[in-house]
PDB file of C-alpha atoms in Angstrom:
ATOM      1  CA  UNK A 295      34.291  90.530  84.207  1.00 83.00           C
ATOM      2  CA  UNK A 296      34.156  88.613  80.901  1.00 92.00           C
ATOM      3  CA  UNK A 297      37.090  86.223  79.700  1.00 95.00           C
ATOM      4  CA  UNK A 298      37.189  85.994  76.005  1.00 97.00           C
ATOM      5  CA  UNK A 299      38.971  82.767  73.799  1.00 97.00           C
ATOM      6  CA  UNK A 300      39.975  83.511  70.487  1.00 97.00           C
ATOM      7  CA  UNK A 301      40.557  80.103  68.508  1.00 97.00           C
ATOM      8  CA  UNK A 302      40.704  79.081  64.114  1.00 98.00           C
ATOM      9  CA  UNK A 303      44.046  80.985  63.470  1.00 97.00           C
ATOM     10  CA  UNK A 304      46.686  79.271  61.145  1.00 98.00           C
ATOM     11  CA  UNK A 305      48.987  79.564  57.923  1.00 98.00           C
ATOM     12  CA  UNK A 306      46.752  80.129  54.685  1.00 98.00           C
ATOM     13  CA  UNK A 307      47.961  80.564  51.398  1.00 98.00           C
ATOM     14  CA  UNK A 308      46.739  84.074  50.022  1.00 98.00           C
ATOM     15  CA  UNK A 309      43.587  83.559  48.366  1.00 98.00           C
ATOM     16  CA  UNK A 310      42.505  81.319  50.977  1.00 98.00           C
ATOM     17  CA  UNK A 311      39.891  81.150  54.533  1.00 98.00           C
ATOM     18  CA  UNK A 312      39.706  81.205  57.542  1.00 98.00           C
ATOM     19  CA  UNK A 313      36.825  81.319  60.430  1.00 98.00           C
ATOM     20  CA  UNK A 314      37.998  82.536  63.895  1.00 98.00           C
ATOM     21  CA  UNK A 315      35.996  81.816  67.442  1.00 98.00           C
ATOM     22  CA  UNK A 316      35.697  83.987  70.424  1.00 98.00           C
ATOM     23  CA  UNK A 317      34.232  82.166  72.974  1.00 98.00           C
ATOM     24  CA  UNK A 318      32.848  84.499  75.724  1.00 97.00           C
ATOM     25  CA  UNK A 319      32.594  83.601  79.699  1.00 94.00           C
ATOM     26  CA  UNK A 320      29.519  84.608  81.688  1.00 81.00           C
ATOM     27  CA  UNK A 321      26.200  84.947  81.051  1.00 82.00           C
ATOM     28  CA  UNK A 322      26.280  89.041  80.273  1.00 91.00           C
ATOM     29  CA  UNK A 323      27.878  88.278  76.733  1.00 93.00           C
ATOM     30  CA  UNK A 324      24.555  89.594  74.679  1.00 93.00           C
ATOM     31  CA  UNK A 325      24.628  92.710  76.738  1.00 95.00           C
ATOM     32  CA  UNK A 326      28.464  93.945  74.749  1.00 96.00           C
ATOM     33  CA  UNK A 327      29.400  95.524  71.581  1.00 97.00           C
ATOM     34  CA  UNK A 328      32.225  92.368  70.371  1.00 98.00           C
ATOM     35  CA  UNK A 329      35.405  93.969  68.533  1.00 98.00           C
ATOM     36  CA  UNK A 330      37.722  92.698  66.416  1.00 98.00           C
ATOM     37  CA  UNK A 331      40.716  94.146  66.321  1.00 98.00           C
ATOM     38  CA  UNK A 332      43.936  92.689  65.089  1.00 98.00           C
ATOM     39  CA  UNK A 333      48.169  93.865  65.294  1.00 98.00           C
ATOM     40  CA  UNK A 334      51.413  92.861  62.740  1.00 97.00           C
ATOM     41  CA  UNK A 335      54.260  93.030  63.295  1.00 92.00           C
ATOM     42  CA  UNK A 336      55.952  96.180  64.499  1.00 95.00           C
ATOM     43  CA  UNK A 337      52.394  98.228  63.860  1.00 97.00           C
ATOM     44  CA  UNK A 338      49.978  99.258  65.879  1.00 97.00           C
ATOM     45  CA  UNK A 339      46.544  97.781  66.570  1.00 97.00           C
ATOM     46  CA  UNK A 340      44.020  98.209  64.438  1.00 98.00           C
ATOM     47  CA  UNK A 341      40.064  97.857  63.788  1.00 98.00           C
ATOM     48  CA  UNK A 342      39.476  94.666  61.756  1.00 98.00           C
ATOM     49  CA  UNK A 343      35.348  95.132  62.943  1.00 98.00           C
ATOM     50  CA  UNK A 344      32.844  94.889  65.371  1.00 98.00           C
ATOM     51  CA  UNK A 345      29.110  94.118  65.939  1.00 97.00           C
ATOM     52  CA  UNK A 346      26.226  95.346  68.494  1.00 95.00           C
ATOM     53  CA  UNK A 347      24.701  93.351  70.794  1.00 93.00           C
ATOM     54  CA  UNK A 348      21.614  92.171  69.151  1.00 89.00           C
ATOM     55  CA  UNK A 349      24.073  91.195  65.719  1.00 87.00           C
ATOM     56  CA  UNK A 350      22.561  93.663  63.341  1.00 88.00           C
ATOM     57  CA  UNK A 351      24.866  95.922  62.466  1.00 94.00           C
ATOM     58  CA  UNK A 352      28.708  95.407  61.717  1.00 96.00           C
ATOM     59  CA  UNK A 353      30.973  97.676  60.423  1.00 97.00           C
ATOM     60  CA  UNK A 354      34.166  96.872  58.792  1.00 98.00           C
ATOM     61  CA  UNK A 355      37.359  98.662  58.072  1.00 98.00           C
ATOM     62  CA  UNK A 356      37.757  99.733  54.686  1.00 98.00           C
ATOM     63  CA  UNK A 357      40.615  97.134  53.906  1.00 98.00           C
ATOM     64  CA  UNK A 358      38.622  93.494  54.845  1.00 98.00           C
ATOM     65  CA  UNK A 359      35.077  94.680  53.304  1.00 98.00           C
ATOM     66  CA  UNK A 360      33.481  92.732  51.316  1.00 98.00           C
ATOM     67  CA  UNK A 361      36.378  90.090  52.626  1.00 98.00           C
ATOM     68  CA  UNK A 362      35.602  89.421  56.253  1.00 98.00           C
ATOM     69  CA  UNK A 363      32.227  88.738  57.976  1.00 98.00           C
ATOM     70  CA  UNK A 364      30.900  89.052  62.290  1.00 98.00           C
ATOM     71  CA  UNK A 365      28.399  87.381  62.873  1.00 98.00           C
ATOM     72  CA  UNK A 366      27.532  86.222  67.243  1.00 97.00           C
ATOM     73  CA  UNK A 367      25.617  83.518  68.654  1.00 97.00           C
ATOM     74  CA  UNK A 368      24.449  84.559  71.739  1.00 95.00           C
ATOM     75  CA  UNK A 369      23.348  81.570  72.462  1.00 95.00           C
ATOM     76  CA  UNK A 370      26.398  80.267  72.886  1.00 96.00           C
ATOM     77  CA  UNK A 371      28.850  83.184  73.838  1.00 96.00           C
ATOM     78  CA  UNK A 372      29.870  83.157  70.566  1.00 97.00           C
ATOM     79  CA  UNK A 373      31.274  85.702  67.756  1.00 98.00           C
ATOM     80  CA  UNK A 374      33.089  84.564  64.798  1.00 98.00           C
ATOM     81  CA  UNK A 375      35.306  86.376  62.370  1.00 98.00           C
ATOM     82  CA  UNK A 376      34.894  84.811  58.601  1.00 98.00           C
ATOM     83  CA  UNK A 377      37.949  85.759  56.196  1.00 98.00           C
ATOM     84  CA  UNK A 378      37.853  85.072  52.937  1.00 98.00           C
ATOM     85  CA  UNK A 379      39.989  85.770  49.852  1.00 98.00           C
ATOM     86  CA  UNK A 380      43.247  86.696  52.780  1.00 98.00           C
ATOM     87  CA  UNK A 381      45.710  88.404  51.274  1.00 98.00           C
ATOM     88  CA  UNK A 382      49.750  88.471  52.711  1.00 97.00           C
ATOM     89  CA  UNK A 383      48.694  92.510  54.069  1.00 97.00           C
ATOM     90  CA  UNK A 384      46.054  90.041  56.172  1.00 98.00           C
ATOM     91  CA  UNK A 385      48.427  88.767  58.510  1.00 98.00           C
ATOM     92  CA  UNK A 386      48.889  89.216  61.845  1.00 98.00           C
ATOM     93  CA  UNK A 387      47.787  88.397  65.111  1.00 98.00           C
ATOM     94  CA  UNK A 388      43.725  88.903  66.066  1.00 98.00           C
ATOM     95  CA  UNK A 389      42.431  89.972  68.939  1.00 98.00           C
ATOM     96  CA  UNK A 390      38.577  89.787  69.892  1.00 98.00           C
ATOM     97  CA  UNK A 391      36.754  92.666  72.265  1.00 98.00           C
ATOM     98  CA  UNK A 392      33.877  93.111  74.389  1.00 97.00           C
ATOM     99  CA  UNK A 393      32.819  96.664  75.155  1.00 96.00           C
ATOM    100  CA  UNK A 394      29.272  98.181  77.558  1.00 94.00           C
ATOM    101  CA  UNK A 395      27.551 100.346  74.026  1.00 90.00           C
ATOM    102  CA  UNK A 396      28.494 103.908  74.853  1.00 86.00           C
ATOM    103  CA  UNK A 397      25.618 105.988  73.412  1.00 85.00           C
ATOM    104  CA  UNK A 398      26.535 108.175  70.012  1.00 85.00           C
ATOM    105  CA  UNK A 399      29.460 106.178  70.282  1.00 87.00           C
ATOM    106  CA  UNK A 400      30.572 104.088  67.060  1.00 89.00           C
ATOM    107  CA  UNK A 401      33.057 101.415  69.017  1.00 94.00           C
ATOM    108  CA  UNK A 402      36.261 101.689  66.614  1.00 95.00           C
ATOM    109  CA  UNK A 403      39.161 102.517  68.766  1.00 95.00           C
ATOM    110  CA  UNK A 404      40.574  99.847  71.342  1.00 96.00           C
ATOM    111  CA  UNK A 405      40.568 101.985  73.978  1.00 95.00           C
ATOM    112  CA  UNK A 406      35.792 101.525  73.909  1.00 95.00           C
ATOM    113  CA  UNK A 407      36.809  97.944  74.489  1.00 97.00           C
ATOM    114  CA  UNK A 408      36.776  96.546  78.938  1.00 95.00           C
ATOM    115  CA  UNK A 409      38.236  92.564  77.783  1.00 96.00           C
ATOM    116  CA  UNK A 410      39.871  91.234  75.462  1.00 97.00           C
ATOM    117  CA  UNK A 411      41.550  87.913  74.658  1.00 97.00           C
ATOM    118  CA  UNK A 412      45.021  86.732  74.183  1.00 97.00           C
ATOM    119  CA  UNK A 413      45.031  86.793  70.597  1.00 98.00           C
ATOM    120  CA  UNK A 414      45.569  84.115  68.346  1.00 98.00           C
ATOM    121  CA  UNK A 415      47.815  84.446  64.693  1.00 98.00           C
ATOM    122  CA  UNK A 416      46.754  84.185  61.013  1.00 98.00           C
ATOM    123  CA  UNK A 417      49.576  84.541  58.070  1.00 98.00           C
ATOM    124  CA  UNK A 418      48.575  84.392  54.718  1.00 98.00           C
ATOM    125  CA  UNK A 419      51.887  83.331  52.505  1.00 98.00           C
ATOM    126  CA  UNK A 420      51.746  83.709  48.815  1.00 95.00           C
TER     127      UNK A 420
END
């Protein structure tokens, strides 16, 4: 069992930055692929990006490429989402998720993740 707690959300003006953190419990954090998802009001949850166990490889959805960066510190059991050049359309509840690695799968879908945090609100005003 892995418990995830996000923090760092808040309100910011367009063009600003925020860094979200996701702290994980348990000794097995380094064995999980970590993903970030978001859900805006009235919309389905969508993939933002993910980072593999070693931290060597990341994948992002097109709308955040070049603006968002995912990193992880396995010694601290924490994954981060650095968000720069924020836009009003980035407004959403952001969730981190932990998924057991799945051979041959990119893990871009929420069904490929096993544990979820409670979410943190990000609001970007124009």
